Structures are given as structure tokens and as C-alpha cells.
XYZ file of C-alpha atoms in Angstrom:
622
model
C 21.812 48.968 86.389
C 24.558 51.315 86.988
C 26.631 52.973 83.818
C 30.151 52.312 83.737
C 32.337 54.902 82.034
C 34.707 53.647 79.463
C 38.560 53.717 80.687
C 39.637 56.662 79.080
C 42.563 59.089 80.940
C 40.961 62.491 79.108
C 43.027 66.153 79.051
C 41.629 68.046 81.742
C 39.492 70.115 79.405
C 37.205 68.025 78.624
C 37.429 65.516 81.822
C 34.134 68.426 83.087
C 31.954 67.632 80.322
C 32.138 64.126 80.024
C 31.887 63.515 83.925
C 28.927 65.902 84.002
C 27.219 64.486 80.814
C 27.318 60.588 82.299
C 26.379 61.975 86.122
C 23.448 63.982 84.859
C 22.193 60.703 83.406
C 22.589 58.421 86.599
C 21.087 60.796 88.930
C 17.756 60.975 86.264
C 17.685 56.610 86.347
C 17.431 56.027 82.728
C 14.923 53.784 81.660
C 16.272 49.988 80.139
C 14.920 51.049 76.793
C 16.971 54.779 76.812
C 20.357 52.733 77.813
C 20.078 49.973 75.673
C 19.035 52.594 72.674
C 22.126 54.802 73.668
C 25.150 52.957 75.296
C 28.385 53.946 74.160
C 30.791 51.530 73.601
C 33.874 51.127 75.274
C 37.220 52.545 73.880
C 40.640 52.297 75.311
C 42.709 55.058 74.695
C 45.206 55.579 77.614
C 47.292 58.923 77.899
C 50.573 58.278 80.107
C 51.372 60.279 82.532
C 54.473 61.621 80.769
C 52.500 62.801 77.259
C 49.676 64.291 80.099
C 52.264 66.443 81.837
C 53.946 67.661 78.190
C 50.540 68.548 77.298
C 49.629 70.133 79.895
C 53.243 71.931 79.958
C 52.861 73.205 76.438
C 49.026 73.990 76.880
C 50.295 76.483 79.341
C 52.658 78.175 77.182
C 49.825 78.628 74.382
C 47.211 79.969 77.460
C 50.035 82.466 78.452
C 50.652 83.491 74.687
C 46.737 84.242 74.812
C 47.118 86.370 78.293
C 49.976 88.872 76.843
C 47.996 89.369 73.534
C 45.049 90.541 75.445
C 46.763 92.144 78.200
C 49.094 94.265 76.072
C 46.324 95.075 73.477
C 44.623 96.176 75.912
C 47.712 98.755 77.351
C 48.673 99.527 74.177
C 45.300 100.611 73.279
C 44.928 102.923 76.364
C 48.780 104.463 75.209
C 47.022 105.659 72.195
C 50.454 105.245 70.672
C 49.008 104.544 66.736
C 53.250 103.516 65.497
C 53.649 101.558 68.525
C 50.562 99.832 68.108
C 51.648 98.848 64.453
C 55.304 98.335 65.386
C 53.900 95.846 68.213
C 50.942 93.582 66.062
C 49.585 90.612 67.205
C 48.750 89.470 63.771
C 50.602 86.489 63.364
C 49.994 85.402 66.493
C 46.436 85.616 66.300
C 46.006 84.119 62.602
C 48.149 81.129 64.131
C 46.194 80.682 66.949
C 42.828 81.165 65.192
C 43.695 78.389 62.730
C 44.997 75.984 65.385
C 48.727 76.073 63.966
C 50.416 76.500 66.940
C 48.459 73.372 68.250
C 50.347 71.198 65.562
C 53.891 72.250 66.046
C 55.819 74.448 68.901
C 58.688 74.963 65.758
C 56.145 77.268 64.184
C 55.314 78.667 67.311
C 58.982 78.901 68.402
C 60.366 80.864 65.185
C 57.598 83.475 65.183
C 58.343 84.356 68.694
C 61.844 84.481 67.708
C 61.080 86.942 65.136
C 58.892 89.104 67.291
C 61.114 88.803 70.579
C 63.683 90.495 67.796
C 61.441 93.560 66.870
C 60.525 94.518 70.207
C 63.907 94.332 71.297
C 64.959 96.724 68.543
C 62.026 98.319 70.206
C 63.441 98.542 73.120
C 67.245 99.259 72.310
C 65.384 102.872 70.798
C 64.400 103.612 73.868
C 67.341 103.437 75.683
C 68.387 105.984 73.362
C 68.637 109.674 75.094
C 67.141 110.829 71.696
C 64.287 107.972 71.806
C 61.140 109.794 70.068
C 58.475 107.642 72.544
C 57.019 108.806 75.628
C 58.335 107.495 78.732
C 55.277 105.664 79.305
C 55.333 103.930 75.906
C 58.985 102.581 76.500
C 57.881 101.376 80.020
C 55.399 98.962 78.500
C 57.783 97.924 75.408
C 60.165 97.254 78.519
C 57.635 95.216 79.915
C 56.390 93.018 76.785
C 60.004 92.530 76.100
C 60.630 90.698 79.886
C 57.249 88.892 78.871
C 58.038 87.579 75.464
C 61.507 86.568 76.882
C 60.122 84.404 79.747
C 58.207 83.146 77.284
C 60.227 82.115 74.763
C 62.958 80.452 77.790
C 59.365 78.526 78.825
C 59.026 77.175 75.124
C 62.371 76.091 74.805
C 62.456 74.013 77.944
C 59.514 72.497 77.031
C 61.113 71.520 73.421
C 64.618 70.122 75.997
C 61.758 67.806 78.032
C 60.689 66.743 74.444
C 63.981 65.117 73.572
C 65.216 64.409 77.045
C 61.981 61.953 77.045
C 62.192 60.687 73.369
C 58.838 62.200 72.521
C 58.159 63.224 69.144
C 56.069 66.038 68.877
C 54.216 64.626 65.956
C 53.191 61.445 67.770
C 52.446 63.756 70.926
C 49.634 65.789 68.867
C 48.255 62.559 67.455
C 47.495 61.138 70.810
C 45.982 64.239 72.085
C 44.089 64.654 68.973
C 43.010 60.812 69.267
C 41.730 61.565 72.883
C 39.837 65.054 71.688
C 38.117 62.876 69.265
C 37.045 60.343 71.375
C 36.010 62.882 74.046
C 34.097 64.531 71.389
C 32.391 61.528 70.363
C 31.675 60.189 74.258
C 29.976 64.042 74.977
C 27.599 63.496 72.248
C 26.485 60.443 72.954
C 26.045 61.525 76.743
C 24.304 64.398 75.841
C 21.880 62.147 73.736
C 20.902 60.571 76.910
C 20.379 63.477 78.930
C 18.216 65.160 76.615
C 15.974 62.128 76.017
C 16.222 61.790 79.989
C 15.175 65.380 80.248
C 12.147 64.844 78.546
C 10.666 61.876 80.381
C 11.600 63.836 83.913
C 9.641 66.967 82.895
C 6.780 65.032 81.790
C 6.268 63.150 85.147
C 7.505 66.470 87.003
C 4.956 68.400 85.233
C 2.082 67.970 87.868
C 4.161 68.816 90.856
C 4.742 72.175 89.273
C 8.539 72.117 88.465
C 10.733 73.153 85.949
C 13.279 71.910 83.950
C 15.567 73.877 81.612
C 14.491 73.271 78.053
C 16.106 69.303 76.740
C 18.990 70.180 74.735
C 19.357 69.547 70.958
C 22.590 68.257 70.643
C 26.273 69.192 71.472
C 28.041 69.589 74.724
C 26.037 72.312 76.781
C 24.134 69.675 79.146
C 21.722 71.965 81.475
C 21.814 70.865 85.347
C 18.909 69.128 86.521
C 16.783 71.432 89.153
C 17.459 70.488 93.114
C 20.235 71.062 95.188
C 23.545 69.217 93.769
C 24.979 66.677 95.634
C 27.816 67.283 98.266
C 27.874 71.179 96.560
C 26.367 74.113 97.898
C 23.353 75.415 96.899
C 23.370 78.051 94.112
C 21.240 80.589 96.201
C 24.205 80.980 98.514
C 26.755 84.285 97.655
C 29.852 84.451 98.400
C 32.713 87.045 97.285
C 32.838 85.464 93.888
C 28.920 86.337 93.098
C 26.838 83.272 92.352
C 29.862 80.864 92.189
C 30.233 78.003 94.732
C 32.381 75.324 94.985
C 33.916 72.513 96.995
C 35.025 73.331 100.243
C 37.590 72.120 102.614
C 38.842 73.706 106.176
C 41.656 72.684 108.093
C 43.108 73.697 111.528
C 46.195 72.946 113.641
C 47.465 74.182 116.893
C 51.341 73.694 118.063
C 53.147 74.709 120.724
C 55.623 76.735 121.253
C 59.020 76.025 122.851
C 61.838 78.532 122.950
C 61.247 82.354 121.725
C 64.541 82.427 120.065
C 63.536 80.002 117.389
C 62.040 81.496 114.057
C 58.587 80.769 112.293
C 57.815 80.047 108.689
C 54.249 80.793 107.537
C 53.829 80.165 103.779
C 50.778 80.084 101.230
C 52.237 79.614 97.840
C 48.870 80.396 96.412
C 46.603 82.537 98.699
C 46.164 85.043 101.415
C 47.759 85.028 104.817
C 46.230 86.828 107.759
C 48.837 86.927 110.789
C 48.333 88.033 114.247
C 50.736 88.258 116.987
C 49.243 87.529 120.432
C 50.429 87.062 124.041
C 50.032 83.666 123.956
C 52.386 80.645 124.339
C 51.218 78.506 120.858
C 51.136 78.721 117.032
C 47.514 78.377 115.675
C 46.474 78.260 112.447
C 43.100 77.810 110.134
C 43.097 77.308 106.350
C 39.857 77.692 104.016
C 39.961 76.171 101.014
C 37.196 76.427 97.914
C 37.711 75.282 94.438
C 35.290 75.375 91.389
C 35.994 73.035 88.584
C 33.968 71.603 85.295
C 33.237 68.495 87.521
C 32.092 67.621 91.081
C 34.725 64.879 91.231
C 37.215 66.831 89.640
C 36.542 69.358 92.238
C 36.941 67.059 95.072
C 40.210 65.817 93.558
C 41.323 68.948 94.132
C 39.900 70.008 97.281
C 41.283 66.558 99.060
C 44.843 67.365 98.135
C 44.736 70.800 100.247
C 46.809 70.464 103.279
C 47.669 72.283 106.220
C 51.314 71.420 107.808
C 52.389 72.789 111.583
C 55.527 71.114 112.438
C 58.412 71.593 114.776
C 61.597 71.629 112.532
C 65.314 71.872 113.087
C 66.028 75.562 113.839
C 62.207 76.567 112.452
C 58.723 76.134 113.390
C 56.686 75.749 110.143
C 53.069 76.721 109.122
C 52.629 75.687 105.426
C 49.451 75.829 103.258
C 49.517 73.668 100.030
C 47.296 72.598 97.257
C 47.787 70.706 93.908
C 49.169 72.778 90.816
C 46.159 73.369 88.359
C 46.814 73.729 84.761
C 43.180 73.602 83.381
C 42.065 77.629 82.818
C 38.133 76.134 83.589
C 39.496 75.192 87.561
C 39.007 78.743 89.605
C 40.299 78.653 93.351
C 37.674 80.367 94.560
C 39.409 80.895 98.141
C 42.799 80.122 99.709
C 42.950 82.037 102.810
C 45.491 80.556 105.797
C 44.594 82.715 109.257
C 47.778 82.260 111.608
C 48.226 83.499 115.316
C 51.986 83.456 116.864
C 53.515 84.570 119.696
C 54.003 88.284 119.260
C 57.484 88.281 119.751
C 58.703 85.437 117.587
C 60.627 86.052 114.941
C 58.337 85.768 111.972
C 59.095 85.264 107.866
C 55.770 85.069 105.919
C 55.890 83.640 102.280
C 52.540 84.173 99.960
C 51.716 85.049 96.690
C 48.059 85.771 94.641
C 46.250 86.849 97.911
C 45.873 89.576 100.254
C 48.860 89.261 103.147
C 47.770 91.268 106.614
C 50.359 90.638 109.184
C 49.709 93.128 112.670
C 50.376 93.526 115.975
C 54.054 91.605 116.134
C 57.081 92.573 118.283
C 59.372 90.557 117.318
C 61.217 91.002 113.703
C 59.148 90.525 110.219
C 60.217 89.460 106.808
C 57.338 89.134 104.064
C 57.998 88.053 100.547
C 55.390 88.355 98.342
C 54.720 88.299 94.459
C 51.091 89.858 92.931
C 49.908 90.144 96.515
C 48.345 93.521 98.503
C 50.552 93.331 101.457
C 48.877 95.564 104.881
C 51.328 95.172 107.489
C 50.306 97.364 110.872
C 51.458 97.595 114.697
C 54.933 95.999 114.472
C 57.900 97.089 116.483
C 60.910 95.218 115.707
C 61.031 96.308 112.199
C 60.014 94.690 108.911
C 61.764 93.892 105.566
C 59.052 93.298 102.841
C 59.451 92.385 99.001
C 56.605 92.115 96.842
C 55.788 92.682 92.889
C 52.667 93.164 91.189
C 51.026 94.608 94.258
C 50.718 97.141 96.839
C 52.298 97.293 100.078
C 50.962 99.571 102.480
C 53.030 100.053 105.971
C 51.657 101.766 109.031
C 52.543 102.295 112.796
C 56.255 100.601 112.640
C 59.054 101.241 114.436
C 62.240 99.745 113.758
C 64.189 99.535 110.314
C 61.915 99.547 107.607
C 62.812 97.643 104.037
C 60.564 97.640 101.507
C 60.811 96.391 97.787
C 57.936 96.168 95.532
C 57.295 96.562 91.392
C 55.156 97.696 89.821
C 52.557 98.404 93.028
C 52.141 101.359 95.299
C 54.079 101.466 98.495
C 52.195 103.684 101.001
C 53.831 104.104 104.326
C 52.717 106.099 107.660
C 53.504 106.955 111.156
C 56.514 104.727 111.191
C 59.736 105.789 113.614
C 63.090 104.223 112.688
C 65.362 104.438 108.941
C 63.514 103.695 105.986
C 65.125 101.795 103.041
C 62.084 101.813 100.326
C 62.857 101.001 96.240
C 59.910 100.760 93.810
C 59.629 100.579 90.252
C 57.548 101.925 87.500
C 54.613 102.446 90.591
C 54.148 105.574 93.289
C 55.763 105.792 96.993
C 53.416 107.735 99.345
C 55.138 108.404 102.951
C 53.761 110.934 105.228
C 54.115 111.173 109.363
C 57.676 109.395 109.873
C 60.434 109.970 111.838
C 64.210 108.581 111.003
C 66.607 108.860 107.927
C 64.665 108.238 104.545
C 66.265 106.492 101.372
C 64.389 106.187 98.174
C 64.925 104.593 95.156
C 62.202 104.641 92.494
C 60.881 105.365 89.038
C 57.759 106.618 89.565
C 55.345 109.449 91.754
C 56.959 110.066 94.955
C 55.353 112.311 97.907
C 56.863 112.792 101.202
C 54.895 114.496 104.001
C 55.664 115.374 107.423
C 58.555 113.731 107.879
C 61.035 113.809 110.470
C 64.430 113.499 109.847
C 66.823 113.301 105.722
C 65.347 112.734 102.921
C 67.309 111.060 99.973
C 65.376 110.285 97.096
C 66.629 108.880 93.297
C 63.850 108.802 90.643
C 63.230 109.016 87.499
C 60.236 109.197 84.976
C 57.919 110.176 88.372
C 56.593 113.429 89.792
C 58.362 114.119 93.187
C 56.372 116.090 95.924
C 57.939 116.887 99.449
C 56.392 119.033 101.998
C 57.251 119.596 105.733
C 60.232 118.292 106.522
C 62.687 118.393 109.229
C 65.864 117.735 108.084
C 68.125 117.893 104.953
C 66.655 116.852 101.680
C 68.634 115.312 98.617
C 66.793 114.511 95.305
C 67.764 113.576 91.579
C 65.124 113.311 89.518
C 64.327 113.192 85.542
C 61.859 113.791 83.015
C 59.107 114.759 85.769
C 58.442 117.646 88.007
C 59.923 118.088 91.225
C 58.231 120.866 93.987
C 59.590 120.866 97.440
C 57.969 123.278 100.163
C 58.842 123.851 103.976
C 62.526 122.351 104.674
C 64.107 123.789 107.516
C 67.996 121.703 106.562
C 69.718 122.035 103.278
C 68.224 121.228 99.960
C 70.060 119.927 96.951
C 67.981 119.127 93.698
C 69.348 118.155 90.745
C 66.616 117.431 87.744
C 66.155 117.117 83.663
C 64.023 118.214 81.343
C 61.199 118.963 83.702
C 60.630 121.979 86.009
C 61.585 122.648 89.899
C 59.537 124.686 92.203
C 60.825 125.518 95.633
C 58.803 127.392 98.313
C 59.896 128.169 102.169
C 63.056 126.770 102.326
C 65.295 127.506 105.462
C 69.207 126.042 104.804
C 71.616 126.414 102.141
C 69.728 125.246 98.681
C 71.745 124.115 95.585
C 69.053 123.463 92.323
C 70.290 122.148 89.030
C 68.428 122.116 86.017
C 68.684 121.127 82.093
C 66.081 122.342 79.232
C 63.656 122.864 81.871
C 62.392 125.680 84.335
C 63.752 126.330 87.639
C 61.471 128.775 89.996
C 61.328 129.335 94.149
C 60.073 131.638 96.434
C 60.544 132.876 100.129
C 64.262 131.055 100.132
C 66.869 131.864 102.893
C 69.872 130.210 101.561
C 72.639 130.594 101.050
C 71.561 129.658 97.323
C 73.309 127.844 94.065
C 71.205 127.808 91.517
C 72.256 126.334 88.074
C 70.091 126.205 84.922
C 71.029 125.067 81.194
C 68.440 125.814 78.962
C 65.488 126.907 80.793
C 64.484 129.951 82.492
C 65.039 130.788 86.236
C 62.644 132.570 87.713
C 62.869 133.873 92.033
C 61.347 135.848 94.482
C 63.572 136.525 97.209
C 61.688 137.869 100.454
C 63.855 136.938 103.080
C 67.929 138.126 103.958
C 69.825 135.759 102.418
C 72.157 133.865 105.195
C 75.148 133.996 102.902
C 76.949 134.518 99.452
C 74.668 133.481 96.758
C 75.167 132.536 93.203
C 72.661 132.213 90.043
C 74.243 130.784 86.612
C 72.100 130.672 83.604
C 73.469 129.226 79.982
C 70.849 129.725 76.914
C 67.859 130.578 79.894
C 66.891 133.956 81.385
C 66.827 135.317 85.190
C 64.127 136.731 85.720
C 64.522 138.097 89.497
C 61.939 139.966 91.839
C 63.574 141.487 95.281
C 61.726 143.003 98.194
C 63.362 146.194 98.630
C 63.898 146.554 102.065
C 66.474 143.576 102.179
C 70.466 144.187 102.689
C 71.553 142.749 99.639
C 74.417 143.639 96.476
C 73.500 141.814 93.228
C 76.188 141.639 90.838
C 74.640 140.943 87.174
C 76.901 139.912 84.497
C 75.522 138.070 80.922
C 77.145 137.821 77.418
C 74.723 137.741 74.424
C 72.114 138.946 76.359
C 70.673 142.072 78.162
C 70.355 143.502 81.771
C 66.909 145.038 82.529
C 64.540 146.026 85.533
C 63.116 148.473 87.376
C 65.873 148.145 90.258
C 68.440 150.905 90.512
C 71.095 149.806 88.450
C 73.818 151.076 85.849
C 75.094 148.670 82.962
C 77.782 148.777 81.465
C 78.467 147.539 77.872
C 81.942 145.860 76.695
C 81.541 144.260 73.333
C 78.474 141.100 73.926
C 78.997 141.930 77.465
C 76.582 143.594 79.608
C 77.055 144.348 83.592
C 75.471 146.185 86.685
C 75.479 146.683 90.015
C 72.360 146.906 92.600
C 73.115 148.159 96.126
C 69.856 147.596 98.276
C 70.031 148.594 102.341
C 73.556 148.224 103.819
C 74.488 145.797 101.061
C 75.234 142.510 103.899
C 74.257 139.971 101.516
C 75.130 139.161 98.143
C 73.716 137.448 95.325
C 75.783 137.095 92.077
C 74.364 136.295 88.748
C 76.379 135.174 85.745
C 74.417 134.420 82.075
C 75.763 133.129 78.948
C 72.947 133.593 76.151
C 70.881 134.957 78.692
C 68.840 138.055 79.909
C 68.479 139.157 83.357
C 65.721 141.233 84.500
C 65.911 142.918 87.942
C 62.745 143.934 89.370
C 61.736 145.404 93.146
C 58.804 144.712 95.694
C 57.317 146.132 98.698
């Protein structure tokens, strides 16, 4: 006699268990005497569809709560920061959560995150502050739990709108989910009951043949799996890139043809990885592979048979579109989403995909890719490509054509590319190296340049900036981090704060401002502009300077070394300071002035250098 389940409609969590617990028992054939010792009896408790989704919605919220607790205790951990750990406690949160409080009533929930969406916005108004007394690096992730506990909040409040819009109370919500978690309490135990005794009989009568069965459990929920391969799953012994977990598994495929050149395609996996390559062929292919793992085989195949794969021939598009049901129980993993498309290589192309790897290649027609917490390879594409992402890396390589690339908080790593480059990032590095074409940066974060042929314009803040070999003019303004630029044969202009500059081999005219920080160069041609505030300036001049030349210093010294043999006249002037050096010089003294005058050669050049607060010291090489 087969065993019936009882019509219950159970909250997703504990739909695994109870489907496992009653399967387990069919696929052992209970004996009459077990079932009639241990039936259940049927309940009716139905959930509608509209208290299921609300559930689920606000489930969501308290699972996402959960996620920036750990994640942020986590960062602020690493930080180190002890006052921004205290100023940022989780400890209402977690006393809440602990005693289930939340679970009872979003108001609760919604006032404390009221109250702490206030502190770290006072938080976060300090750091806006020029004065602030936190490290850049603390104030970026303040930044960031501010943005989180906003969404958040917006997330909790919507769900408290769909409350009243459908005439829900929240207290009668909670009782029917509670009613259900009771029931599917109650229905696990008594399912578990008849495994175990199940359990017992099987390993008795399995015991000549030499098998094993886990050890009958004792009570509870945990039901062990019976030995064997499961039905319709695969085998446990098989590995895959998620270790020792399988799943269901469902492939599709599609082939379309293609009709005019002229008209775009779409490819887009909402939730997974997209591999495109362009070929010379006349017709759209694609492949999807699909494996889920959930706490049940059925639930699993629930899933599994609502993956489809949709190539269609639309007004003014062709289409390629991956989809899959939305999952809101944490225990269902997709295990692998991964849509493989080849095109025409010179269609135009736009490619939509997020939470997956996206490696497009070998296209010449235009690209667009927009991406969120995706690693994004794009190679071998000549008619250009504008890519946004967030929350992963982009790497570019091999393009030619304009290049536009967005991306936060991921690395953007670009090479051998020929054509203008657009890139903004933020809070992550920018690595380019090997280009050729006009190069505009916006970023706050590491930035290198290498090799690059063609202007350089770069705006950052609260990253190192590194440029080296280039060939062409090079404009960057830059804060709180270092910036060292060697081997530009066009002009240089750097303007920085409260970190140092270092210049080295630089062949056009070179302006460098500074604030409270150091400002140092070597082997410069100039003409030069150098302006410091606060910090010390500090040259070696090695090479004729190409024209007039100036050096101003307020509350820093200039500290100059000269080869000898150059044709220069350095005119030193400083108030409140002195004029020293082993160059041939005479000052002269009127009241907190001090002055001099250094002939070297025929005098062609000149350099003049004006302090206020300041020393200069004048020294000679060979």
C-alpha cells in the first residue's frame, strides 16, 4: 500500500525534510505492522499563495540582515579599527535575531534599523569631513554599510506597503506560518519514526550480503540516506566543480538562423555565466547547462523543469535568453548556470548576465556587456566594446576600437588594445599596460599605466597612481596616495594632496603641485613649475633645462642638487628661512629676507626659486 502525504502547502524550508523523511520510507516498503503502528494523520492546513510570497518576501529581508552582519564583521574585523568596531555593533541585531523577535514583528525590526541606519549615517557625514579622524579605508566601508542598510531598510518598507495593500495583518501572517512550522515539526517526527524503525529491519536482512547502513537515527529531523545510487540523481562518487555536491540536471540547445547582419542580438543570463564566440558562420547557436541542488529530489526537479532556453526572431532583435525560477529558500544552491552562445562575428552583439563568469571573444562587430557581481574576460574584438559591471573584475585584451568600461568595486585590467579608452572604477585598481590611443580615467583606487601610446588623463583619489613609459602628454590629480611617474616624453602636469610625488626621466614641460606632502624628481628637462605647500621639495637636475623654470615653496624646504657642468642661473629668494650649499653663491640679507645668485656655464637656462618659511640648500655634482 502506497503512503499518501497529508495536503499540506509547507514554507520551503522545511518542504526538504518532510519530502525526504516520507520518500526514505517508501523506497524501504514498510511492513503493514510499521504503517499501521506509525501513520500520521491527516491535517489540512493550506498556505495561500499570497501569505507564501509575503513570507517568503520578508524571510529574505531577515536572510539579508544575517549576510551584512557577517559580512561587515568580518571587514570590520580585518580594519582593526577598535572605535569603529564599537561605533558599528551588531548587538541588537543579533540579540533580536537570536531570540526570534524579529520573526514576530517587522515594527521591531523596522525601528532598530531606523536607529542604526541613523548612527552610521552620522558615521558617514564625519567622514565627509576634510578633518575626518578615520582612515580612508575605514570611511570606504562605513560608505558601504550605509548603501547596505539603506537598501535594506527601502526593502522592509515595501514589504510593510504589500502588507496593507493586501489587507494582511502581520499578526495573523506569523500565526499561520507558525501553525504550518508546527505541523511540519510534528509530520518530520513522525516520518523519522518510520525510517528509523525501517532502518533497522533493512540492516538486519542486509546484514549477510555485507552492506552497510548508516546507524538508525534516534529521533529528530536528520534522516540518513539509504545506501545505493538515488533515483533519477547522480551518484555521489561523481565530482564536479562544487566538490562532492550533485544535483539535478537539465541541458538545453537551440539553433536559429540568421537573416540580415544589420539587425542586433540579445544574449542574456540573469543568473549565470555566458560564454560567447563570434564565428564565420551564417546562424545563432546556443547551449544552456543547468544543475540545481535542493533539500528534496522533487523539489529539485521543480526547479530544474522551469529552466528554459529562448532563441527567437524579434522585431528589430534576435534574442538568446536563459531563464530559471526565482529561489528564495537559502538550502536551494544552483550548482551551474552556464549559457554557451556562437553568433556571427560581425553582428552587433549586447550581452546581459550577472553571478557568473562572462567570456565574450573573437567578435567584429560592436559589443555592449552589462554585468553585476560577474568576472567579465572579453578578448579579440575589433569594433569596440562598452562594458559595465560591479562587484567583479573586468579584464580587456586585444581590442581595437573605442573602449568603455565601468565597473565597482572589481579590478579592471586592460592590454594591447588600439583605439580611446574611457575607463571609471571605484573603490578597486585599473591596470593598463601596451595601448595605443587617448586614455581617460576616472577612479578611486590603484592605478598603473604601462607602455602606453598616446595622453594620459587620469582623476583619482584615495589610490596609488603608477605611470611608466609613455608617449604622449600625461595629466593626473590625485589625493591622499602616492603618485610616481617615470619616462614621459610630452608634458606632465600633476597636481596631488597629502601624499608624495616622485618624477624620474621626464622629457616636456612638467608642472607638479603639492600640499603637506613631499614633492621629489630626477633627470627632468622641463621647462619646470613646481609648487609645494607644506612639504619639502627635493631635485636633481642632470639635464639643460629647455626653458625658464620656477620652484615655489610655502612652510617646505628646497633642497636642490645641480650637475655642474650645466648652463644654468638660479635665482634663490626665501623669507623666514635660510640660503645654504656648497654652490658658488653670495646672499644677501634684508630684514627676514635672504637672496643669492648662482651663475653655472654660460648661464642659458634659468631656474628661479622663491620660499616663504622655507630653506633652500644649493648643492653641486659631477
Amino acid at each position: 500500500m502506497k503512503r499518501h502525504l497529508p495536503n499540506l502547502v509547507l514554507p520551503s524550508k522545511f518542504i526538504g525534510l518532510v519530502v525526504c523523511c516520507g520518500a526514505l520510507a517508501l523506497v524501504l516498503n514498510l511492513s503493514s505492522p510499521v504503517q499501521a503502528q506509525t501513520k500520521p494523520r491527516p491535517r489540512t492546513v493550506v498556505l495561500d499563495p499570497m501569505t507564501q510570497e509575503l513570507a517568503d518576501e520578508y524571510a529574505d529581508i531577515l536572510e539579508q540582515l544575517r549576510n551584512i552582519i557577517s559580512d561587515y564583521s568580518d571587514y570590520l574585523r580585518e580594519l582593526g579599527d577598535k572605535d569603529l568596531i564599537a561605533a558599528t555593533s551588531f548587538e541588537t541585531f543579533n540579540r533580536a535575531l537570536a531570540k526570534g523577535t524579529y520573526a514576530d514583528s517587522s515594527t521591531i525590526l523596522a525601528k532598530d534599523l531606523s536607529a542604526y541606519r541613523a548612527k552610521v549615517a552620522s558615521l558617514e557625514n564625519e567622514c565627509e569631513k576634510t578633518s575626518a579622524a578615520r582612515s580612508a579605508k575605514s570611511c570606504r566601508v562605513v560608505r558601504s554599510l550605509s548603501r547596505e542598510i539603506r537598501s535594506l531598510s527601502d526593502q522592509l518598507s515595501s514589504y510593510r506597503s504589500h502588507l496593507e495593500e493586501e489587507g494582511q495583518s502581520e499578526e495573523e501572517l506569523q500565526r499561520k506560518i507558525k501553525q504550518i512550522t508546527a505541523i511540519s515539526q510534528e509530520m518530520a517526527k513522525q516520518y523519522s519514526e518510520i525510517a528509523r524503525r525501517a532502518l533497522e529491519k533493512a540492516g538486519k536482512e542486509l546484514e549477510q550480503n555485507e552492506l552497510t547502513l548508516p546507524k538508525a537515527p534516534q529521533g529528530g529531523s536528520d534522516v540518513p540516506r539509504p545506501p545505493g545510487k538515488p533515483s533519477g540523481r547522480a551518484p555521489r562518487s561523481h565530482r564536479s566543480d562544487h566538490g562532492d555536491e550533485v544535483g539535478t540536471k537539465r541541458t538545453s540547445n537551440g539553433v536559429m538562423s540568421v537573416s540580415s547582419m544589420s539587425i542586433p542580438v540579445v544574449i542574456s543570463n540573469p543568473n549565470g555565466s555566458v560564454e560567447l564566440t563570434g564565428t564565420s558562420g551564417k546562424s545563432i547557436s546556443a547551449s544552456l547547462e543547468f544543475e540545481v541542488a535542493a533539500g528534496s529530489l522533487s523539489r529539485e526537479r521543480e526547479i530544474a523543469d522551469g529552466v528554459g532556453l529562448k532563441l527567437a526572431n524579434e522585431t528589430g532583435r534576435y534574442l538568446v535568453e536563459a531563464s530559471a525560477p526565482q529561489l528564495s529558500d537559502p538550502k536551494t544552491r544552483i550548482l551551474r548556470n552556464a549559457l554557451v552562445v556562437s553568433v556571427p562575428a560581425g553582428l552587433r552583439v549586447e550581452c546581459r548576465g550577472a553571478y557568473g563568469d562572462q567570456t565574450i571573444s573573437d567578435l567584429t562587430g560592436p559589443l555592449r556587456v552589462s554585468a553585476q557581481y560577474a568576472t567579465v574576460d572579453i578578448s579579440n574584438c575589433t569594433a569596440g566594446v562598452d562594458v559595465s559591471n560591479s562587484m567583479g573584475s573586468v579584464t580587456l585584451s586585444d581590442i581595437t576600437g573605442i573602449v568603455r568600461a565601468t565597473n565597482s568595486y572589481g579590478d579592471i585590467e586592460i592590454s594591447d588594445c588600439r583605439g580611446d579608452l574611457q575607463i571609471t572604477n571605484a573603490f578597486s585598481g585599473i591596470d593598463l599596460s601596451g595601448c595605443r590611443g587617448k586614455v581617460n580615467i576616472h577612479n578611486s583606487g590603484a592605478t598603473s599605466v604601462s607602455d602606453q601610446v598616446g595622453p594620459v588623463s587620469i582623476n583619482n583619489q584615495y589610490g596609488e597612481v603608477s605611470i611608466t613609459n609613455v608617449q604622449g602628454d600625461v595629466e593626473i590629480h590625485n589625493a591622499y596616495k602616492a603618485v610616481t611617474v617615470e619616462n614621459v616624453t610630452g608634458r606632465t602636469f600633476i597636481e596631488n594632496n597629502y601624499s608624495p610625488i616622485r618624477v624620474v626621466s621626464l622629457r616636456g614641460r612638467t608642472k607638479l603641485i603639492n600640499q603637506y606632502a613631499l614633492i621629489s624628481g630626477e633627470d627632468i628637462r622641463g621647462p619646470l613649475d613646481i609648487v609645494g605647500q607644506g612639504g619639502a621639495i627635493e631635485l636633481s637636475l642632470t639635464e639643460p633645462l629647455s626653458g625658464p623654470s620656477s620652484i615655489n615653496s610655502t612652510y617646505g624646504p628646497v633642497r636642490l642638487e645641480v650637475l655642474r657642468s650645466l648652463d644654468l642661473i638660479i635665482t634663490a629668494r626665501t623669507s623666514f628661512g635660510e640660503i645654504s650649499g656648497s654652490l658658488p653663491f653670495t646672499v644677501q640679507s634684508e630684514g627676514s629676507s635672504r637672496s643669492g645668485v648662482v651663475r653655472l656655464g654660460r648661464a642659458r637656462d634659468s631656474l628661479s626659486i622663491i620660499g616663504i618659511n622655507a630653506s633652500i640648500e644649493l648643492s653641486g655634482s659631477r
